[in-house]
Short mmCIF file of C-alpha atoms in Angstrom, two decimals:
data_model
loop_
_atom_site.label_atom_id
_atom_site.label_comp_id
_atom_site.label_asym_id
_atom_site.label_seq_id
_atom_site.Cartn_x
_atom_site.Cartn_y
_atom_site.Cartn_z
CA MET H 115 23.96 6.21 -7.71
CA SER H 116 25.23 9.57 -6.50
CA VAL H 117 22.50 10.11 -3.88
CA GLU H 118 20.69 7.92 -1.36
CA PRO H 119 17.77 6.27 -3.20
CA ARG H 120 15.19 6.56 -0.40
CA ILE H 121 12.79 9.48 -0.73
CA THR H 122 12.85 11.98 2.13
CA SER H 123 12.07 15.66 2.60
CA ALA H 124 15.79 16.33 2.18
CA ASN H 125 16.04 13.94 -0.77
CA PRO H 126 12.79 14.37 -2.73
CA VAL H 127 11.72 13.06 -6.11
CA ARG H 128 14.03 14.43 -8.80
CA GLN H 129 12.43 16.20 -11.75
CA GLN H 130 14.41 14.86 -14.70
CA GLY H 131 11.84 14.80 -17.47
CA HIS H 132 12.22 11.03 -17.79
CA LEU H 133 12.28 7.92 -15.62
CA ASP H 134 14.77 8.29 -12.78
CA TYR H 135 16.22 4.95 -13.77
CA GLU H 136 19.13 4.94 -11.32
CA ARG H 137 16.94 5.60 -8.32
CA CYS H 138 14.21 3.18 -9.43
CA ALA H 139 16.75 0.43 -10.06
CA ALA H 140 18.37 1.01 -6.66
CA LEU H 141 14.98 0.78 -4.91
CA ASN H 142 13.96 -2.26 -6.95
CA ASN H 143 17.23 -3.98 -6.11
CA GLU H 144 16.91 -3.24 -2.39
CA ILE H 145 13.51 -4.95 -2.33
CA TYR H 146 14.82 -7.74 -4.57
CA ARG H 147 17.73 -8.54 -2.23
CA LEU H 148 15.37 -8.71 0.74
CA SER H 149 13.02 -11.06 -1.09
CA TRP H 150 15.85 -13.43 -2.03
CA SER H 151 17.76 -13.15 1.27
CA GLY H 152 16.58 -16.51 2.59
CA TYR H 153 16.70 -18.37 -0.72
CA TYR H 154 19.91 -17.74 -2.58
CA SER H 155 23.25 -16.23 -1.64
CA GLY H 156 25.00 -16.25 -5.02
CA SER H 157 25.25 -13.57 -7.67
CA HIS H 158 22.27 -12.18 -9.54
CA ILE H 159 21.69 -10.92 -13.05
CA THR H 160 19.62 -8.04 -14.37
CA TRP H 161 16.39 -8.18 -16.31
CA TRP H 162 18.26 -7.25 -19.49
CA GLU H 163 20.86 -9.97 -18.98
CA TYR H 164 18.17 -12.56 -18.32
CA PHE H 165 15.93 -11.85 -21.33
CA SER H 166 18.45 -10.39 -23.81
CA PRO H 167 15.64 -8.63 -25.70
CA SER H 168 15.88 -8.23 -29.43
CA PRO H 169 16.60 -4.87 -31.11
CA LYS H 170 12.97 -4.89 -32.25
CA THR H 171 11.80 -5.04 -28.63
CA ALA H 172 14.28 -2.36 -27.59
CA GLU H 173 12.88 -0.02 -30.24
CA THR H 174 9.51 -0.05 -28.46
CA LEU H 175 10.97 1.05 -25.11
CA ASP H 176 11.89 4.50 -23.86
CA PRO H 177 15.68 4.92 -23.47
CA SER H 178 15.39 5.63 -19.74
CA LEU H 179 13.27 2.49 -19.28
CA ILE H 180 15.95 0.47 -21.07
CA LYS H 181 18.58 1.87 -18.70
CA PHE H 182 16.39 0.85 -15.76
CA LEU H 183 16.00 -2.70 -17.08
CA LYS H 184 19.76 -2.94 -17.55
CA LEU H 185 20.27 -2.13 -13.86
CA ALA H 186 17.29 -3.87 -12.23
CA LEU H 187 18.08 -7.27 -10.73
CA PHE H 188 15.76 -10.02 -11.87
CA ASP H 189 17.09 -13.50 -11.21
CA PRO H 190 19.90 -15.45 -9.53
CA LYS H 191 22.63 -16.34 -11.97
CA ASP H 192 22.20 -20.03 -11.18
CA GLY H 193 18.82 -19.92 -9.49
CA PRO H 194 15.99 -22.47 -9.38
CA SER H 195 14.52 -23.38 -12.74
CA ASP H 196 11.06 -23.92 -11.23
CA TRP H 197 9.27 -20.56 -11.00
CA THR H 198 7.17 -21.84 -8.09
CA ASP H 199 10.36 -21.94 -6.01
CA ARG H 200 11.04 -18.26 -6.57
CA PRO H 201 10.05 -15.66 -3.99
CA ALA H 202 7.79 -12.78 -4.93
CA LEU H 203 9.50 -9.43 -5.23
CA PHE H 204 6.96 -7.97 -2.81
CA TYR H 205 3.60 -8.94 -1.32
CA TRP H 206 1.60 -7.52 -4.22
CA ILE H 207 4.27 -7.73 -6.94
CA SER H 208 5.61 -10.98 -8.34
CA SER H 209 8.43 -9.66 -10.53
CA LEU H 210 9.31 -7.56 -13.52
CA ASN H 211 7.35 -8.83 -16.48
CA ASP H 212 8.37 -10.86 -19.49
CA PRO H 213 9.07 -8.60 -22.50
CA ASP H 214 6.53 -10.51 -24.58
CA ALA H 215 3.84 -9.35 -22.14
CA PHE H 216 4.89 -5.70 -21.92
CA PHE H 217 2.19 -4.45 -24.27
CA GLU H 218 -0.54 -6.92 -23.36
CA THR H 219 -2.61 -4.17 -21.81
CA TRP H 220 -6.30 -3.33 -22.02
CA VAL H 221 -5.47 0.01 -23.65
CA GLU H 222 -2.95 -1.04 -26.29
CA GLU H 223 -5.44 -0.37 -29.09
CA LEU H 224 -6.17 3.11 -27.73
CA TYR H 225 -2.54 4.00 -26.98
CA PRO H 226 -0.24 1.78 -29.06
CA GLY H 227 3.14 1.31 -27.40
CA ARG H 228 2.48 3.83 -24.65
CA PHE H 229 1.65 1.76 -21.57
CA VAL H 230 4.02 -0.99 -20.46
CA TRP H 231 2.88 -3.76 -18.14
CA LEU H 232 6.14 -3.48 -16.22
CA TYR H 233 5.53 -5.56 -13.07
CA CYS H 234 3.10 -8.46 -12.84
CA ALA H 235 1.13 -8.97 -9.65
CA THR H 236 1.12 -11.89 -7.28
CA GLY H 237 -2.03 -13.93 -6.70
CA TYR H 238 -2.96 -11.99 -3.58
CA LEU H 239 -6.60 -11.78 -4.73
CA MET H 240 -6.74 -15.28 -6.18
CA GLY H 241 -7.37 -13.89 -9.66
CA ASP H 242 -7.81 -10.69 -11.73
CA GLU H 243 -4.70 -9.02 -10.30
CA ARG H 244 -2.70 -6.78 -12.62
CA GLY H 245 0.46 -5.11 -11.30
CA ILE H 246 2.35 -1.92 -12.17
CA LEU H 247 1.86 -0.16 -15.50
CA TYR H 248 4.37 2.36 -16.80
CA ASP H 249 3.35 5.28 -19.01
CA GLN H 250 6.22 5.87 -21.45
CA GLU H 251 4.77 9.19 -22.57
CA GLU H 252 4.47 10.74 -19.11
CA SER H 253 7.25 8.74 -17.37
CA LEU H 254 4.82 7.80 -14.60
CA ALA H 255 3.63 4.50 -13.15
CA ALA H 256 0.55 3.19 -11.37
CA PHE H 257 -0.26 0.10 -9.37
CA VAL H 258 -3.39 -1.45 -10.89
CA GLY H 259 -5.05 -3.77 -8.41
CA TYR H 260 -7.72 -5.28 -10.66
CA LYS H 261 -7.44 -5.75 -14.40
CA PHE H 262 -10.81 -4.08 -15.01
CA GLU H 263 -9.46 -0.90 -13.33
CA GLU H 264 -6.69 -0.61 -15.89
CA ARG H 265 -8.63 1.03 -18.70
CA PRO H 266 -10.15 3.95 -16.74
CA MET H 267 -6.90 4.52 -14.84
CA CYS H 268 -4.91 4.80 -18.06
CA ILE H 269 -7.49 6.92 -19.85
CA HIS H 270 -7.85 9.42 -17.00
CA GLY H 271 -4.36 9.18 -15.51
CA TRP H 272 -5.72 8.09 -12.14
CA GLY H 273 -3.12 6.90 -9.65
CA PHE H 274 -0.09 7.58 -11.83
CA LYS H 275 3.03 8.83 -10.05
CA PRO H 276 6.81 8.47 -10.35
CA LEU H 277 7.79 4.80 -10.19
CA GLU H 278 10.26 5.54 -7.40
CA VAL H 279 7.38 6.72 -5.19
CA ILE H 280 5.70 3.32 -5.50
CA LEU H 281 8.89 1.36 -4.85
CA ASP H 282 9.87 3.60 -1.95
CA SER H 283 6.43 3.12 -0.38
CA TYR H 284 7.03 -0.65 -0.40
CA LEU H 285 10.24 -0.13 1.54
CA ASP H 286 8.35 2.16 3.93
CA MET H 287 5.92 -0.70 4.61
CA ILE H 288 8.85 -2.99 5.36
CA ASP H 289 10.44 -0.39 7.65
CA GLU H 290 7.18 0.02 9.57
CA GLY H 291 6.54 -3.71 9.87
CA LYS H 292 3.39 -3.59 7.74
CA VAL H 293 4.93 -6.20 5.45
CA THR H 294 7.59 -8.53 6.84
CA LEU H 295 9.53 -11.56 5.73
CA MET H 296 7.83 -14.82 6.60
CA GLY H 297 8.73 -16.32 9.96
CA PRO H 298 8.44 -19.93 11.17
CA ASP H 299 4.75 -19.51 12.10
CA PRO H 300 3.12 -17.30 9.46
CA PRO H 301 -0.52 -16.26 9.95
CA ASN H 302 -3.30 -17.87 7.97
CA TRP H 303 -4.79 -14.48 7.07
CA PRO H 304 -3.97 -12.29 5.32
CA ARG H 305 -2.62 -15.11 3.21
CA PRO H 306 1.20 -15.05 3.08
CA ILE H 307 2.79 -14.54 -0.32
CA LYS H 308 6.18 -16.24 -0.12
CA PRO H 309 8.36 -14.80 1.39
CA TRP H 310 6.14 -11.92 2.54
CA VAL H 311 3.53 -11.56 5.26
CA LEU H 312 1.04 -8.68 5.31
CA HIS H 313 -0.04 -7.53 8.77
CA SER H 314 -3.52 -6.08 9.19
CA TYR H 315 -2.11 -3.26 11.31
CA THR H 316 1.04 -2.25 13.16
CA ASN H 317 1.93 -0.04 16.11
CA VAL H 318 3.03 2.55 13.58
CA ASP H 319 -0.48 2.54 12.07
CA VAL H 320 -1.96 3.18 15.51
CA GLU H 321 0.55 5.93 16.27
CA LYS H 322 -0.16 7.64 12.95
CA ALA H 323 -3.91 7.50 13.54
CA LEU H 324 -3.57 8.85 17.08
CA SER H 325 -1.27 11.62 15.88
CA ALA H 326 -3.75 12.63 13.18
CA MET H 327 -6.62 12.57 15.68
CA GLN H 328 -4.59 14.67 18.10
CA ARG H 329 -3.91 17.26 15.40
CA LEU H 330 -7.62 17.38 14.56
CA LEU H 331 -8.63 17.85 18.20
CA GLU H 332 -6.02 20.57 18.72
CA ALA H 333 -7.14 22.39 15.56
CA ILE H 334 -10.77 22.34 16.72
CA GLU H 335 -9.92 23.44 20.25
CA ALA H 336 -7.78 26.31 18.95
CA ARG H 337 -10.82 27.64 17.11
CA GLN H 338 -13.14 27.35 20.10
CA PRO H 339 -14.08 30.57 21.94
CA SER H 340 -12.26 31.10 25.22
CA ARG H 341 -14.16 29.63 28.14
CA GLU H 342 -13.68 27.86 31.40
CA ALA H 343 -12.59 24.26 31.30
CA ALA H 344 -15.48 22.08 30.21
CA ASP H 345 -16.26 18.47 30.92
CA SER H 346 -14.78 15.89 28.61
CA TYR H 347 -17.07 14.26 26.07
CA ASN H 348 -14.65 11.39 25.50
CA PRO H 349 -16.78 8.22 25.77
CA TRP H 350 -13.71 5.97 25.79
CA SER H 351 -12.16 7.41 28.97
CA ASP H 352 -13.42 4.31 30.80
CA PRO H 353 -11.59 1.31 29.26
CA SER H 354 -14.29 -1.03 30.57
CA LEU H 355 -16.53 0.31 27.81
CA LEU H 356 -14.47 -1.58 25.24
CA ALA H 357 -14.80 -4.78 27.24
CA SER H 358 -18.56 -4.29 27.45
CA ILE H 359 -18.90 -4.77 23.68
CA ASN H 360 -16.35 -7.59 23.64
CA LEU H 361 -13.90 -5.58 21.56
CA PRO H 362 -10.87 -7.86 21.55
CA PRO H 363 -7.37 -6.61 22.34
CA ASN H 364 -4.65 -6.76 19.71
CA THR H 365 -6.91 -5.14 17.14
CA PHE H 366 -6.49 -1.72 15.57
CA ALA H 367 -9.79 -0.39 16.93
CA HIS H 368 -8.98 -1.49 20.48
CA ASP H 369 -5.48 -0.04 20.46
CA PHE H 370 -6.64 3.22 18.84
CA LEU H 371 -9.44 3.77 21.35
CA MET H 372 -7.20 2.84 24.27
CA GLY H 373 -4.77 5.46 23.02
CA LEU H 374 -7.60 8.01 23.05
CA SER H 375 -8.84 7.02 26.50
CA THR H 376 -6.67 9.55 28.35
CA GLN H 377 -7.53 12.39 25.99
CA LYS H 378 -9.77 15.15 27.34
CA ILE H 379 -12.15 16.28 24.59
CA PRO H 380 -14.11 19.39 25.64
CA PHE H 381 -16.50 19.32 22.68
CA ARG H 382 -18.77 16.82 20.97
CA TYR H 383 -18.45 17.63 17.26
CA ILE H 384 -15.27 16.75 15.38
CA ALA H 385 -16.60 17.91 11.99
CA PRO H 386 -19.82 19.49 10.71
CA GLY H 387 -22.59 17.04 11.62
CA ILE H 388 -20.18 14.38 12.92
CA ARG H 389 -19.93 13.92 16.67
CA LEU H 390 -18.57 11.70 19.39
CA PRO H 391 -21.01 9.08 20.63
CA THR H 392 -22.30 8.98 24.15
CA VAL H 393 -21.27 6.05 26.31
CA ALA H 394 -24.73 4.52 25.87
CA GLU H 395 -24.62 4.92 22.09
CA PHE H 396 -21.19 3.36 21.75
CA ALA H 397 -22.13 0.47 24.03
CA ASN H 398 -25.16 -0.21 21.84
CA GLN H 399 -23.23 -1.11 18.70
CA PRO H 400 -25.81 -1.46 15.90
CA TYR H 401 -24.08 -4.28 14.04
CA LEU H 402 -23.35 -6.69 16.87
CA GLY H 403 -25.79 -9.56 16.64
CA SER H 404 -27.15 -8.45 13.27
CA TYR H 405 -25.01 -10.81 11.19
CA PRO H 406 -24.53 -14.58 11.31
CA THR H 407 -21.42 -14.02 13.45
CA ASN H 408 -20.96 -12.15 16.70
CA ASP H 409 -17.19 -12.06 16.28
CA PRO H 410 -16.30 -8.37 16.78
CA THR H 411 -13.17 -8.73 14.66
CA SER H 412 -15.29 -9.37 11.56
CA LEU H 413 -17.98 -6.74 12.18
CA PRO H 414 -17.85 -2.97 11.54
CA LEU H 415 -17.49 -0.72 14.56
CA LEU H 416 -19.44 2.54 14.64
CA LEU H 417 -17.02 5.13 16.02
CA PHE H 418 -18.60 8.50 15.25
CA TYR H 419 -22.23 9.49 14.86
CA THR H 420 -24.32 11.93 12.89
CA ASP H 421 -27.42 13.59 14.25
CA ASP H 422 -30.70 12.19 13.01
CA TRP H 423 -32.32 15.03 11.08
CA ARG H 424 -35.35 13.05 10.01
#
C-alpha cells in the first residue's frame, strides 16, 4: 500500500466511506506472518485463493470486503492438512472464517446479509467465544467476546470501530510484550493459545498506569490553593508496608505501588469522595483471610477508600 499500515497520530484512520481494505489486509498479513513464523517458511495464499467462493457468495459481500479477502493471507500454499497443527492468527482470533459461516450470526434474521462473522475466535474461554463481526452497512467491525453479547452489540452498535483499529491494537499488544510468541517454557496461566502467550501485565502497563496517576496528581495539585509545602499523604512511601501484607513482587499491584512510593502527595482526596488510605487502613486489607485462600495474587487489593457516610 502507499502508506505505512500502522496507525499513528501522523498516519490516522483514513475516512474512505468503505472498508480500508489495503490497510486492513496489510495489518492482517503482518500478524499472520508472525503467527506462522515458527511453523512454515514457504509461500502463502490468500483467503480468496483458498476458498474460491462462488459468484453467489460474492454477491452477498461488499466490494471492499471482497478486495480485502483477495489480499488477506490465510494459509500456506502447501501447509499442514490437520487444522490442529495450525497456529492461531492471534491469541483471541483463530483465523478468517469459512464463507459458509459468514452469515451464521445471531442477528441474521433481524439484519439479513448485513453482519459478517469475519474472524472466528480461539478457545481462550473454553467455549462460547465468538470473534470479529463486520458490519457491511457501516463498514465497521467489533470483537465479540461471548456469543450472547453479539445481539445487543449489533442492535445498538456497541464496540464497533474500523477494522484496522482492532488489528492495529493487536500489533500494539505484540509491540508492548502483552502478547508474545510462545517460548520454550510457556506459563500455565493464562493458558497459551499456540503460538501466542498472554501476559497478565507488562512493564509498559505499569508505566502507563504510573503516567496516568502522575497526570491526575498534577492536575489536582494545580487546582489546589497556594500554600506552604504540606506533609505527604502517600501511604506507600515506606516499601515495607507492601511486605507487611505479603504482597508478592512481580505483580502489577506491587510494581505500581513501588513506582508511587517516591511520589509526594500533599492531599488525601484524588476524586470527590475517594481518598488515599492511611497506612493502618492499607495494612488492614479487608479481603485477606476472608476467602478459602490467603494467596494475595488471587485476592482483590483495596487501593483507595471512600468515607463512611453511614
